[in-house]
Coordinates of C-alpha atoms in Angstrom, one line a residue:
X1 CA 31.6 47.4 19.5
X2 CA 35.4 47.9 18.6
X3 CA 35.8 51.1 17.9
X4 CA 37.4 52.3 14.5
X5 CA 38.3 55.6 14.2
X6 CA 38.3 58.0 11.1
X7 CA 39.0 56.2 8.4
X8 CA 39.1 56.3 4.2
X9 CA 38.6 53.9 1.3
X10 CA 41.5 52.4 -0.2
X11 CA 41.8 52.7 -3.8
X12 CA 44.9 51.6 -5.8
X13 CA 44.7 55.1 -7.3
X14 CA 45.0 56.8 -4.2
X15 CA 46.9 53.9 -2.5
X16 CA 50.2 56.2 -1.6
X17 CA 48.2 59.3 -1.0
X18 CA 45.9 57.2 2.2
X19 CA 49.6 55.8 3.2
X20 CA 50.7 59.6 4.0
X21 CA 47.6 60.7 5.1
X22 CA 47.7 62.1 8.9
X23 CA 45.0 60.7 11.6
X24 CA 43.9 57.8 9.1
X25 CA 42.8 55.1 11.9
X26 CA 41.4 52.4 9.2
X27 CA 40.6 51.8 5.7
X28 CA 38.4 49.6 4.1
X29 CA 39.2 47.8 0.7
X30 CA 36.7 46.3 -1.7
X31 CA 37.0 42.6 -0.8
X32 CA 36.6 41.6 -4.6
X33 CA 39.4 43.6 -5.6
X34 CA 41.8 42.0 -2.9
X35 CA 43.4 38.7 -3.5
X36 CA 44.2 36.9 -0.2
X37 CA 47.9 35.3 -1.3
X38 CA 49.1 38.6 -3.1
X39 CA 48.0 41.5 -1.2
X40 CA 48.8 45.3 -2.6
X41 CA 52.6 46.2 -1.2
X42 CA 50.5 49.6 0.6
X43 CA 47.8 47.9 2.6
X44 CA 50.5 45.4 3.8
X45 CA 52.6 48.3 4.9
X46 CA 49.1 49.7 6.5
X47 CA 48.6 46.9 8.5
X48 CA 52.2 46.8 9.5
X49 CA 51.7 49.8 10.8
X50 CA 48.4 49.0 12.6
X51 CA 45.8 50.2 10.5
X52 CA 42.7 48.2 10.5
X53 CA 41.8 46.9 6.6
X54 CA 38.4 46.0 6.8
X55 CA 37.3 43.8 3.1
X56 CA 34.2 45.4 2.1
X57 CA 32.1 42.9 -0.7
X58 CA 29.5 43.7 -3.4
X59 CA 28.8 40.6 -4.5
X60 CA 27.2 38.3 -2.4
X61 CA 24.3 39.6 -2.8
X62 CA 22.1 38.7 0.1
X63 CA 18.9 40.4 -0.6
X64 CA 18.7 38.2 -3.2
X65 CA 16.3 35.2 -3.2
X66 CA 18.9 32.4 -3.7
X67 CA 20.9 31.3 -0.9
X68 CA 24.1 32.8 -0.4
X69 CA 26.9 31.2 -2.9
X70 CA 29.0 28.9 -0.9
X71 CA 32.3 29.7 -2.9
X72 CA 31.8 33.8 -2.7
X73 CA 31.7 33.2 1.0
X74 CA 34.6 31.3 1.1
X75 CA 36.0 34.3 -1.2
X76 CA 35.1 36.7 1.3
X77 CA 36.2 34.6 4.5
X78 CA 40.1 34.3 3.7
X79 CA 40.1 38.0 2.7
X80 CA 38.9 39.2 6.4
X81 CA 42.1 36.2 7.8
X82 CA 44.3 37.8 5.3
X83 CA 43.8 41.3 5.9
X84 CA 43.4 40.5 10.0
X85 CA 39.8 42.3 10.1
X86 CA 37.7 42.9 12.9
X87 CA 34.7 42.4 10.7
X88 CA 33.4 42.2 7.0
X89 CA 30.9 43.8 5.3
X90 CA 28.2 43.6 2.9
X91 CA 24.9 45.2 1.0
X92 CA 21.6 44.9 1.5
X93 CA 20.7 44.0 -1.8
X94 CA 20.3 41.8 -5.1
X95 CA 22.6 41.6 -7.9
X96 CA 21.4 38.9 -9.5
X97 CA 17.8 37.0 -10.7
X98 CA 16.7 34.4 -12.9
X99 CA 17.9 30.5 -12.5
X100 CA 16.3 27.6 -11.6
X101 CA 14.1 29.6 -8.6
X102 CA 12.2 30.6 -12.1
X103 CA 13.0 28.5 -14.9
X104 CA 14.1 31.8 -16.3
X105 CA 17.8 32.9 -17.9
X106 CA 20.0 34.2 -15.4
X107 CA 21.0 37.7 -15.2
X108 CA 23.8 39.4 -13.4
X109 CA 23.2 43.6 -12.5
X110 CA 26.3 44.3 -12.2
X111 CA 25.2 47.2 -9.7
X112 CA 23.2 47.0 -5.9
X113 CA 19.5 46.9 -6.2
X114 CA 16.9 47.3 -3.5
X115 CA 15.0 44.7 -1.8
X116 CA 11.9 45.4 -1.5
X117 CA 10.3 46.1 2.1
X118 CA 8.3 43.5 2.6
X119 CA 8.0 40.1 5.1
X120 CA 8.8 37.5 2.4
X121 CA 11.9 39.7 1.7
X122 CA 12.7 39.9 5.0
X123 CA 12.7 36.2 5.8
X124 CA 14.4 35.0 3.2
X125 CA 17.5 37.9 4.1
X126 CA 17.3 37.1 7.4
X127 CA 18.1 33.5 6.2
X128 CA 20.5 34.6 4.2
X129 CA 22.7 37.2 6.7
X130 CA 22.2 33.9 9.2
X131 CA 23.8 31.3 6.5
X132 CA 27.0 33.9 5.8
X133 CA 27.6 34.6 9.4
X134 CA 28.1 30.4 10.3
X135 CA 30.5 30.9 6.9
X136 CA 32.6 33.6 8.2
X137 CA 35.2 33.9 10.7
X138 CA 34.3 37.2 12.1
X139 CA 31.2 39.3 12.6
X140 CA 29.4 40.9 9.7
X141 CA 27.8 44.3 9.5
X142 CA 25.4 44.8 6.1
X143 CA 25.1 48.6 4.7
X144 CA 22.1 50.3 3.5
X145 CA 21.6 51.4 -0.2
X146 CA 20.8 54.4 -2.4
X147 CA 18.0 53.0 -4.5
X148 CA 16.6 55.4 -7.6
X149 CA 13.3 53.6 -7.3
X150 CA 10.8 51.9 -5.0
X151 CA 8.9 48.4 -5.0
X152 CA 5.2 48.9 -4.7
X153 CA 3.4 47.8 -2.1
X154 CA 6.1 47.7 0.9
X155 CA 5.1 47.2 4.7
X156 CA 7.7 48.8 6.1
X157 CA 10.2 52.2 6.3
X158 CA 13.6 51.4 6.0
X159 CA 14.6 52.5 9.7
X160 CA 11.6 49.5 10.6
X161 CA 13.1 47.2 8.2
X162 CA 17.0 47.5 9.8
X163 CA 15.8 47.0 13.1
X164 CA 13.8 43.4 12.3
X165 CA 17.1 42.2 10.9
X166 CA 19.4 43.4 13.3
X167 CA 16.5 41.9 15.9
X168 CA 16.3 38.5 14.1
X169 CA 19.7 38.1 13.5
X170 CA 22.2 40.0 16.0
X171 CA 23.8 41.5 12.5
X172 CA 25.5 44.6 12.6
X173 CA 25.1 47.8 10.6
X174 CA 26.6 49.5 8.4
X175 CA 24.8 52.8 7.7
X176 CA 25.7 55.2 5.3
X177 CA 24.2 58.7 5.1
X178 CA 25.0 59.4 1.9
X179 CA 22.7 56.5 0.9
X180 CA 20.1 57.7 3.6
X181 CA 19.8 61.6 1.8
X182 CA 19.4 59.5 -1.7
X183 CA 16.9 58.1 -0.4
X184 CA 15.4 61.3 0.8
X185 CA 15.6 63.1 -2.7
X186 CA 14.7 59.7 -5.2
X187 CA 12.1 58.3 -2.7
X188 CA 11.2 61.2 0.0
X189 CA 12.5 59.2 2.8
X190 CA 13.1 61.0 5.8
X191 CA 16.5 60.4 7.6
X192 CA 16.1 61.6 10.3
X193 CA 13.2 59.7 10.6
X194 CA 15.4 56.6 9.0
X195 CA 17.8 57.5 12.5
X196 CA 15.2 57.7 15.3
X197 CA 13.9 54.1 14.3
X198 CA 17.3 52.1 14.0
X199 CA 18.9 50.2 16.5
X200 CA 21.7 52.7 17.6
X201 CA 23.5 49.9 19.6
X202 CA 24.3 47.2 16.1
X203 CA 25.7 49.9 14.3
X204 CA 29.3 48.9 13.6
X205 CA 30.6 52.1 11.3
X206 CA 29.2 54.6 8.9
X207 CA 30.0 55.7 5.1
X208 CA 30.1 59.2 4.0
X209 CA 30.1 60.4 0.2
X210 CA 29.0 62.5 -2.1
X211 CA 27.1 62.4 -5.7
X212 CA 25.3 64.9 -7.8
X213 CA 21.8 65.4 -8.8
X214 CA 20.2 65.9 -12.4
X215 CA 16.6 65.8 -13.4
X216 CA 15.4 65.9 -9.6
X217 CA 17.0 62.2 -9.3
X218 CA 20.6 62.2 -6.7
X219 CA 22.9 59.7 -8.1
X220 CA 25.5 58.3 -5.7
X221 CA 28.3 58.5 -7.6
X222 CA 31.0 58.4 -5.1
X223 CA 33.1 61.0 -7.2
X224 CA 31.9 64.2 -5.7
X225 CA 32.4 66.0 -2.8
X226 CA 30.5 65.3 0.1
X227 CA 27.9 68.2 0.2
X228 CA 26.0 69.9 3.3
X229 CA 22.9 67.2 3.4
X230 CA 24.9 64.5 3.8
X231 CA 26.9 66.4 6.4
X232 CA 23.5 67.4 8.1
X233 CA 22.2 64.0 8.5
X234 CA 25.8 62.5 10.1
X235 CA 25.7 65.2 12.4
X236 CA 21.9 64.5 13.1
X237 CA 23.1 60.2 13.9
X238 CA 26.4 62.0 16.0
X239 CA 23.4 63.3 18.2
X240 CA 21.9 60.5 19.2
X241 CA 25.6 58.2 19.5
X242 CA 29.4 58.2 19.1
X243 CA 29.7 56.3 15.7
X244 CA 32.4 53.3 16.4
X245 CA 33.6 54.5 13.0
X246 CA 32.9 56.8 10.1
X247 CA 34.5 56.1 6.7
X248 CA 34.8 58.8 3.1
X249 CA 34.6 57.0 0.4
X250 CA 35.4 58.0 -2.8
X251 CA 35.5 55.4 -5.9
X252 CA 36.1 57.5 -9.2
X253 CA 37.4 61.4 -10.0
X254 CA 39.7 61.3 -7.5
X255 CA 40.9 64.7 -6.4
X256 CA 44.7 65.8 -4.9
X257 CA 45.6 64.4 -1.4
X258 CA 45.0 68.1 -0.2
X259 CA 40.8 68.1 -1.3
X260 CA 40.8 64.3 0.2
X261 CA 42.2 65.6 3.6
X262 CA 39.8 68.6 4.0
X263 CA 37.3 66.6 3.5
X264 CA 38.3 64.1 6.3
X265 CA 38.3 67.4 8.6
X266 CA 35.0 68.1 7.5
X267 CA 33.8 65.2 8.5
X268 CA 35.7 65.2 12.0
X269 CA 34.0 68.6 12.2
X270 CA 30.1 67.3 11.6
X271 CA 30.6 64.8 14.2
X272 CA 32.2 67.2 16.6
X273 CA 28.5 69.0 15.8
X274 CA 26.5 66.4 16.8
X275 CA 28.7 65.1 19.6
X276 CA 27.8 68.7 21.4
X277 CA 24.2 68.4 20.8
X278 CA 24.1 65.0 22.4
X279 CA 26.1 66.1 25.1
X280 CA 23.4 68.9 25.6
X281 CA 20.7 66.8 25.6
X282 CA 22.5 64.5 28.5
X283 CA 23.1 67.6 30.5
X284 CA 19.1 68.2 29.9
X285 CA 18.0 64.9 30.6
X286 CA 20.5 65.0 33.9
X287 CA 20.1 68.4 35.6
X288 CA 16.5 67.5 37.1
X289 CA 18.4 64.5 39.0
X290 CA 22.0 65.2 39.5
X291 CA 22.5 65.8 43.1
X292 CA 23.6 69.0 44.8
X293 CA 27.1 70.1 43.2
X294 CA 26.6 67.6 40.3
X295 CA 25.9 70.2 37.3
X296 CA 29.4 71.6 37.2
X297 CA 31.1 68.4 37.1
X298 CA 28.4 67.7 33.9
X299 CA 28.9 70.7 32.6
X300 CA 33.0 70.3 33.0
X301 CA 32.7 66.8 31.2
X302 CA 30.8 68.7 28.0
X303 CA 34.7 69.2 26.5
X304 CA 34.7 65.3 26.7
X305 CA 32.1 65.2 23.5
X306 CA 34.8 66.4 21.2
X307 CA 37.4 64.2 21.9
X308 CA 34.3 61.2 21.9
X309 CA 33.0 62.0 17.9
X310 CA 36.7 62.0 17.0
X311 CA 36.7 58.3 18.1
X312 CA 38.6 58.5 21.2
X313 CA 38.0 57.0 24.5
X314 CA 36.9 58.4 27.8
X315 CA 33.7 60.6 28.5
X316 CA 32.8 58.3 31.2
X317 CA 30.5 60.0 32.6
X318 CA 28.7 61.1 29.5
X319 CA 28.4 57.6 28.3
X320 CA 26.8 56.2 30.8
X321 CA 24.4 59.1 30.5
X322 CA 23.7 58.7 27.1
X323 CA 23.7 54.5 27.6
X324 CA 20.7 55.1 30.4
X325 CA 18.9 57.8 27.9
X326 CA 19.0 55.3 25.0
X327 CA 17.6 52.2 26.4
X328 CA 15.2 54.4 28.3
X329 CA 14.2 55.3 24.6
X330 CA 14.1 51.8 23.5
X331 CA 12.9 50.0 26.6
X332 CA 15.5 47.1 27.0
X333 CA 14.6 44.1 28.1
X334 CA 18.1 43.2 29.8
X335 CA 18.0 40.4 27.8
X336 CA 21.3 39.8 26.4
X337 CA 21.6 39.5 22.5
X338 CA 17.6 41.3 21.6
X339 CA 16.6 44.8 21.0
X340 CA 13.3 45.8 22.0
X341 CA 11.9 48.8 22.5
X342 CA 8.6 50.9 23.0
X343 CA 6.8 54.0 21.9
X344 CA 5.7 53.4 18.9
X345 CA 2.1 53.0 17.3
X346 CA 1.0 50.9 14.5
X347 CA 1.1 47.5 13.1
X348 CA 4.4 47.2 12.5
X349 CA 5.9 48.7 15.7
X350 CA 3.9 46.0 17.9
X351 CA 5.2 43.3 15.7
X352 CA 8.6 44.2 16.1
X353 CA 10.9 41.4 17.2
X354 CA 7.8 38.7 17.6
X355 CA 8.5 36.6 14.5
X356 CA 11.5 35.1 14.9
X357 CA 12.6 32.2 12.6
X358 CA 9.8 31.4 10.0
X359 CA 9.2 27.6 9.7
X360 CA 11.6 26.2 6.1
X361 CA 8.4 25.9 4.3
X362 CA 7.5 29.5 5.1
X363 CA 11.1 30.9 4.2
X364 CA 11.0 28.5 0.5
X365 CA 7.8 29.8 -0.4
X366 CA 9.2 33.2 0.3
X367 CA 12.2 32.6 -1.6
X368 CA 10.3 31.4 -4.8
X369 CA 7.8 34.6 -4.6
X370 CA 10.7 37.0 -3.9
X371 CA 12.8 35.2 -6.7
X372 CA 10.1 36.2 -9.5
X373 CA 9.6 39.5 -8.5
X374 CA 13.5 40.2 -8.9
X375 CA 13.9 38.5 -12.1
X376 CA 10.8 40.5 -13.3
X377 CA 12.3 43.6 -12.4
X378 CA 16.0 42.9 -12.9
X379 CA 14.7 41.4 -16.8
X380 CA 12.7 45.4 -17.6
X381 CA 16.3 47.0 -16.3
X382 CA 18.9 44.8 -18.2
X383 CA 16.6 43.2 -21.6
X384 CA 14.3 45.3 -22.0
X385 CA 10.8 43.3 -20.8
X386 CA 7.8 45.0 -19.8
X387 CA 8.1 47.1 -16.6
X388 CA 6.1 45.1 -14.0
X389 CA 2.6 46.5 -12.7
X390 CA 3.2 49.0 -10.1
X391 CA 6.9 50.4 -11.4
X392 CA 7.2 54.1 -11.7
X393 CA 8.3 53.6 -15.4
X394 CA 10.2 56.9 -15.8
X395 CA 12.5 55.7 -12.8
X396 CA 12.9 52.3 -14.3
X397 CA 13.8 54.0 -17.5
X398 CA 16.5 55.8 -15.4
X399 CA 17.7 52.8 -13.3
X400 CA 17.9 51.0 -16.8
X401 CA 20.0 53.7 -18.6
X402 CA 22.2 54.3 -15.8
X403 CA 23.2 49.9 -15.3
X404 CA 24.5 50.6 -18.8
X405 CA 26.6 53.7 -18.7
X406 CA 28.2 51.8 -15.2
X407 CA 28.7 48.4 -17.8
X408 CA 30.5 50.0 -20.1
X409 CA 32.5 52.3 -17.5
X410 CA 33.2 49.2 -15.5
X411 CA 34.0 46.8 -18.8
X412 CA 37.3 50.0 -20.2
X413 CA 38.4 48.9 -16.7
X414 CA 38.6 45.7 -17.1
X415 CA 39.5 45.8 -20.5
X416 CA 41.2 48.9 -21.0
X417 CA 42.4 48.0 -24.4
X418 CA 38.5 48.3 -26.1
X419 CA 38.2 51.9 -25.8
X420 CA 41.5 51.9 -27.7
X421 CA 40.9 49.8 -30.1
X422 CA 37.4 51.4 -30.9
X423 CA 38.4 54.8 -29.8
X424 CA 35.5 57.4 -30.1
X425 CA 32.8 55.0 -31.1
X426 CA 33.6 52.4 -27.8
X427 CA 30.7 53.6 -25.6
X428 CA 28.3 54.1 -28.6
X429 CA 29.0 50.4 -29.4
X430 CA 28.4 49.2 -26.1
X431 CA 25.4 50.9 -25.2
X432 CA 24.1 49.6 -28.5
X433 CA 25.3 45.6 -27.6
X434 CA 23.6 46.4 -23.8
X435 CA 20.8 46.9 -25.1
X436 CA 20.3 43.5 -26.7
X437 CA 22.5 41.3 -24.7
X438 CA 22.4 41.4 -20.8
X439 CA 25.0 40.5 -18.6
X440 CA 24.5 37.3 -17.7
X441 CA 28.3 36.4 -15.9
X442 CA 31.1 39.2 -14.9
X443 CA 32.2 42.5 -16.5
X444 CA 35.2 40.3 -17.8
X445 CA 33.2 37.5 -19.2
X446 CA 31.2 40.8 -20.6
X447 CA 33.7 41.8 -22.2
X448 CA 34.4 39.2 -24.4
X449 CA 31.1 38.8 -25.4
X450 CA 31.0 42.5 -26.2
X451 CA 34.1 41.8 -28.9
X452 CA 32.5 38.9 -30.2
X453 CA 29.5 40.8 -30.8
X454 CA 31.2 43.0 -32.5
X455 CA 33.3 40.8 -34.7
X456 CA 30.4 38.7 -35.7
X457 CA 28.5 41.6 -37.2
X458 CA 31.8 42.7 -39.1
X459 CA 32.2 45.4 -37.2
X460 CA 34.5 47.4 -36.7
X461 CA 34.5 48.7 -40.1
X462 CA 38.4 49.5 -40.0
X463 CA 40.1 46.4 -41.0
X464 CA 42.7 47.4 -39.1
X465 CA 40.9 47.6 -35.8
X466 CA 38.9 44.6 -36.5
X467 CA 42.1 43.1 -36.8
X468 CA 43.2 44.3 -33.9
X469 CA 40.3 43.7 -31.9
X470 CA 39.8 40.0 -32.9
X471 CA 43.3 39.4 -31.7
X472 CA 42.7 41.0 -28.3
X473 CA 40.2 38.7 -28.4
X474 CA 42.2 35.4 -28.9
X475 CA 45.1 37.0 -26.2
X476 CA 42.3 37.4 -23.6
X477 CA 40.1 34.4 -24.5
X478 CA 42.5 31.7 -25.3
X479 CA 43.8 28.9 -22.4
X480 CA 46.9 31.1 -22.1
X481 CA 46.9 34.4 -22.6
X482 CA 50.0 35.6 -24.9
X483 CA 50.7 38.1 -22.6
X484 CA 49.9 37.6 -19.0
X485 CA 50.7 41.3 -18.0
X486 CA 47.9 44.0 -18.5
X487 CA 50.0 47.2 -19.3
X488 CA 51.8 45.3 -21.8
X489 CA 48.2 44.4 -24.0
X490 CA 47.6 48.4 -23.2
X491 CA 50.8 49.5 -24.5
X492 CA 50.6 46.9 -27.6
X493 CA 47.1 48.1 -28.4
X494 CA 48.0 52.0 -28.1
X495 CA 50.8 51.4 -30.5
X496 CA 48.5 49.8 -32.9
X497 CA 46.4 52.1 -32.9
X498 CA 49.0 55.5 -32.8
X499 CA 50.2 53.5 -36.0
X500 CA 47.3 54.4 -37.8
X501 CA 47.5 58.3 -37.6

């Protein structure tokens, strides 16, 4: 596995903060955000400067029951050749439901859902990871979730479910702790648990980042600090291996360069953590058979750990300790490409790696169960449709309010004029149209519907903003745009509406 470094995500809001940043090795980029033929001026100057740019998607969505779309792949594909990536990522989830698998209207999230647990789901993502690896021109690594509730009836934990798919499909992984402590609060997952049953060797890097909790629920917001559990539980994976890569990411309520750098060192320091407690645990594992004269030498290499967590090289000699004490663990076959191991008890554990690739009719069938239970679910978040049988209800309620607070964040970013326009009664309006009309396309397409909606109702009640607002509407909507330039249509709309004091 290449190894990475430290590294940040890139943000054009931070974009000449991460430039000056010292001991930044890589920096990943939301892939949809990226457009191959007219890359950002700072992650050019990044990667002529050598810094790995690794496109990061959240939209494929491959926990989804239909087949990967061939054009998103194609999307994500020239962003990796553009950037000169190592690798792309993705989410292990759906963000999408409804179509022809059910007859039903489709529905976009807008937001990463879980999938549930379960063998059908698992076939039809295995599927799915195997179609966008032939599609992409280097290898892929899928990320873990923070889910705020939990399908019923699942067969597996989530550290069981990682380890089939890496297994199945040689996929790498992406794991982020953040994502693993949500997990712990919403769902009473244990991570450390989560980390003793994964596949050490597929993972390819790991995310770090903070949220906040409210009402016993943690939201991963990604606009917080990172805060001691999180911390905790990297250290607790820095135990067990050297991470190829660990990533902060940060997405909203950015703070000053200064905060953003201590936090890097914080995270340099929890790996330095668990990089001594593995090396401790080698030095246990070696002193009954190191020969005479042999402990010193171990005990000189221990100084080796630091320099390993921090994403350096060397510590030869611990390595190969802790390579011989993890398959040990696992029991590895020394077949090239699988990942077996033993130890553990239950149905699950002595099914591990024994199904291989279902038969098409199997994996179709799957597809058309898995489909219904999404759009079942995805229908109660987004319109409003009974909660299916075995929901925690209060937690769907939650889920559901939270999709629409993101939708109307997300649509003042892509339409920064509405909130201008409408000032003080934007989100109030939006919540209101969310609730009545779900997103069935993107946050742009979104937001033109949201002004129509409005405009059709005779709303808003100031002619002057209607006016305004219905001709945002033909500037955005129309073949050509009057004005092609974004913070021109700001600037017009803020005069407008500074016109009316």
């Amino acid at each position: 596995m290449e190894r990475l470094g430290t590294g940040i995500g890139w943000r054009p809001e931070i974009a000449d903060a991460v430039e000056r940043m010292p001991g930044i090795d890589w920096v990943e980029a939301v892939a949809e955000n990226v457009c191959p033929g007219h890359l950002p001026d700072s992650l050019r100057r990044l990667r002529e400067r050598g810094v790995t740019v690794v496109p990061h998607g959240v939209s494929l969505g491959l926990g989804g029951a239909d087949r990967p779309d061939a054009g998103r792949l194609t999307a994500l594909a020239e962003r990796a050749e553009a950037l000169g990536s190592p690798l792309v990522t993705e989410h292990i989830a759906f963000v999408r439901a409804g179509g022809p698998l059910t007859a039903s209207p489709h529905l976009e999230a807008g937001h990463l859902l879980p999938v549930p647990r379960t063998r059908d789901a698992l076939d039809v993502l295995c599927e799915n990871v195997r179609i966008a690896q032939d599609a992409l021109p280097v290898p892929l690594a899928v990320e873990n979730i923070a889910a705020l509730i939990g399908w019923p009836g699942e067969e597996m934990t989530e550290g069981q479910f990682l380890y089939e798919l890496a297994d199945r499909t040689g996929v790498r992984l992406l794991i982020d702790v953040a994502n693993l402590h949500t997990n712990h609060v919403n769902r009473g997952e244990d991570p450390s648990k989560a980390l003793a049953e994964l596949p050490l060797e597929a993972i390819a890097y790991v995310h770090v980042a903070g949220g906040f909790e409210r009402d016993g629920v943690w939201h991963d917001s990604h606009a917080h600090p990172v805060p001691r559990p999180v911390l905790d539980i990297l250290t607790d994976l820095a135990s067990r291996l050297s991470p190829p890569g660990v990533l902060l990411e940060r997405d909203e309520n950015f703070p000053a360069p200064a905060e953003l750098e201590h936090e890097l060192r914080t995270i340099r320091r929890a790996l330095e953590a668990g990089a001594v407690e593995r090396v401790k645990a080698e030095l246990r594992a070696a002193a009954g058979t190191a020969p005479g004269g042999r402990g010193d030498e171990l005990f000189a290499a221990a100084g080796g750990g630091r320099r390993e967590a921090a994403g350096g090289g060397g510590g030869g000699l611990l390595v190969e300790a802790g390579a011989a004490r993890q398959e040990g663990a696992r029991g590895v076959t020394g077949v090239p490409g699988t990942v077996r191991r033993g130890g553990g008890t239950g149905a699950a554990e002595a099914t591990r790696g024994a199904f291989g690739r279902p038969h098409q009719d199997g994996v179709d069938g799957a597809r058309q169960r898995l489909a219904l239970a999404q759009a079942a679910l995805l229908s109660a978040l987004v319109a409003g449709t009974p909660v299916p049988e075995g929901f925690d209800r209060v937690r769907i309620g939650v889920q559901a309010r939270a999709l629409a607070a993101k939708r109307a964040d997300v649509v003042a970013k892509v339409a920064p004029e509405l909130p201008v326009i409408l000032g003080d009664g934007y989100r109030t309006a939006f919540l209101g149209y969310a609730q009545t009309h779900p997103m069935t396309s993107g946050y742009r397409r979104d937001a033109l519907t949201f002004a129509e909606h409005l405009l059709s109702a005779g709303r808003p009640a100031d002619t002057r903003a209607r006016r305004e607002l219905r001709e945002w509407l033909l500037d955005r909507s129309g073949p050509a745009p009057r004005s092609r330039r974004p913070a021109h249509r700001l600037a017009r709309a803020t005069r407008r509406v500074l016109s009316r004091r």
